Coordinates of C-alpha atoms in Angstrom, one line a residue:
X1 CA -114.5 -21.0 129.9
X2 CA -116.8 -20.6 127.3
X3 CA -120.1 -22.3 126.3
X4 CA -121.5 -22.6 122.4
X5 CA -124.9 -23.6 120.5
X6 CA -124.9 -24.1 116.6
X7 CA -128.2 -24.0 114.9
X8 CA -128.0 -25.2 111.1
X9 CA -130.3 -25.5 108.2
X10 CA -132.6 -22.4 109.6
X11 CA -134.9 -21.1 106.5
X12 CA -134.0 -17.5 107.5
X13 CA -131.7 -15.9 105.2
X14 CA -128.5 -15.1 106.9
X15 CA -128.7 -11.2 106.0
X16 CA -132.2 -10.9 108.0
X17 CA -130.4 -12.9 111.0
X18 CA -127.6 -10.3 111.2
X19 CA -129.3 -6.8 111.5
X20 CA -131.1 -8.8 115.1
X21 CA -127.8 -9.7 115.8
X22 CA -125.5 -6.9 115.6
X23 CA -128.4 -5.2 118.4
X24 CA -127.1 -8.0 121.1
X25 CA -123.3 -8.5 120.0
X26 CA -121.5 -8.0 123.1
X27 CA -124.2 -8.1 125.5
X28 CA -124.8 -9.6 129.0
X29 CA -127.2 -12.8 128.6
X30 CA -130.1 -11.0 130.5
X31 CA -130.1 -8.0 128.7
X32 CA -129.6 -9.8 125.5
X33 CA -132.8 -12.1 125.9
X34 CA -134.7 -8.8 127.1
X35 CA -134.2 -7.0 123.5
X36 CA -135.1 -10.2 121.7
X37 CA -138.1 -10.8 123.7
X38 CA -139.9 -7.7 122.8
X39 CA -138.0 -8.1 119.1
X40 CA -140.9 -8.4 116.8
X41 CA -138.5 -10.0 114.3
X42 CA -138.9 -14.0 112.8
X43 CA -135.3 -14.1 113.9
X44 CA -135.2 -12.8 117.7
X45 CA -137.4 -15.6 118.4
X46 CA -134.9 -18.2 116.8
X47 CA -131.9 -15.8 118.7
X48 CA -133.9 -16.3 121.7
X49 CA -134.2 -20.1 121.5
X50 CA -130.3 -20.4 120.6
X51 CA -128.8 -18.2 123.4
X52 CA -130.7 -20.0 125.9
X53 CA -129.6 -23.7 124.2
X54 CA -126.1 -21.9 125.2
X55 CA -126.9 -21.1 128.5
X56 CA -128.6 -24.3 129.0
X57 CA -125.1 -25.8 127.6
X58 CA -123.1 -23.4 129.8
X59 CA -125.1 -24.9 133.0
X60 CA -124.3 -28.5 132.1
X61 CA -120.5 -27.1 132.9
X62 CA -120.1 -26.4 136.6
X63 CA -117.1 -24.3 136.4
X64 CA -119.2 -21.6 134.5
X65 CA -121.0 -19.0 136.6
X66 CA -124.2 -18.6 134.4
X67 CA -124.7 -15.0 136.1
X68 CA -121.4 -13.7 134.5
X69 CA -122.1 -14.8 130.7
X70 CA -122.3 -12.3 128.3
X71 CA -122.8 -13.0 124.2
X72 CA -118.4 -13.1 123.3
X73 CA -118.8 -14.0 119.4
X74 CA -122.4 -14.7 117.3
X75 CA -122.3 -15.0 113.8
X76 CA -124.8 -16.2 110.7
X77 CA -123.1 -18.3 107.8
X78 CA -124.9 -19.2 104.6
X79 CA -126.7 -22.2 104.9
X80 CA -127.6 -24.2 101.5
X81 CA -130.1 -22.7 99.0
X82 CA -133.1 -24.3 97.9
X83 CA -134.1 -23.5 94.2
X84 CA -137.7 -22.7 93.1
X85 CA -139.5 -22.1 90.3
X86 CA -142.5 -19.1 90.1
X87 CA -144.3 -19.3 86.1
X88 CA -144.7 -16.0 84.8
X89 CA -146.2 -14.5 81.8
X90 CA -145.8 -16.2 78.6
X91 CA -145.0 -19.5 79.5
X92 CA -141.6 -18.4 81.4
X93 CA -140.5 -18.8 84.9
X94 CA -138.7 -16.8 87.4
X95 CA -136.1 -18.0 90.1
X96 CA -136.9 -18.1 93.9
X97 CA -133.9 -19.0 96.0
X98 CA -135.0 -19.5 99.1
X99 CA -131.9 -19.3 101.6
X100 CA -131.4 -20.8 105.1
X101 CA -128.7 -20.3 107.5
X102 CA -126.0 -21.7 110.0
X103 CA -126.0 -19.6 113.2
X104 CA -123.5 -19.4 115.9
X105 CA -123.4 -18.6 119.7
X106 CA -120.6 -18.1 121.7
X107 CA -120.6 -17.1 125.4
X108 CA -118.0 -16.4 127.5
X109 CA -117.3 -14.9 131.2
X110 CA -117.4 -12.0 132.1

């Protein structure tokens, strides 16, 4: 059995999301919240929050031992991009794309 949280629409760009991510790819839930706790990272804390949503979801199942999870699949898709507009010199204006994300967790027995 395996237990899931999606988070969407987070303004953190998915490429920042993924370097915290690939440190707790595979772990066991403990261990995993453990790194991201002392993770000084914008993006731990929102990892954090979303593998315990998953273990919250996990212990609203009673055929899951919580004790066993471990983190089976975690991912970051692009989210949509909101467009901005900085002035620069001379009367022109530079782009800002300011990106969110769609994050994913899977956990699964161990």
């Amino acid at each position: 059995m395996e237990a899931r949280a999606v988070a969407r629409y987070i303004r953190i760009s998915p490429q920042k999301v993924r370097l915290i991510m690939d440190e707790v790819r595979g772990k066991k839930v403990d261990e995993a919240i453990k790194v991201l706790s002392f993770t000084p990272n914008k993006g731990a804390r929102i990892l954090k929050k979303l593998i315990n949503s998953a273990v919250a979801n996990a212990e609203a199942n009673k055929e899951i031992d919580v004790d066993t999870l471990y983190i089976n699949r975690i991912y970051a898709d692009q989210g949509p991009v909101m467009k901005r507009f900085q002035p620069r010199a001379m009367g022109r204006a530079s782009g800002i794309r300011k990106r969110t994300s769609h994050l994913t967790v899977i956990l699964d027995e161990a």
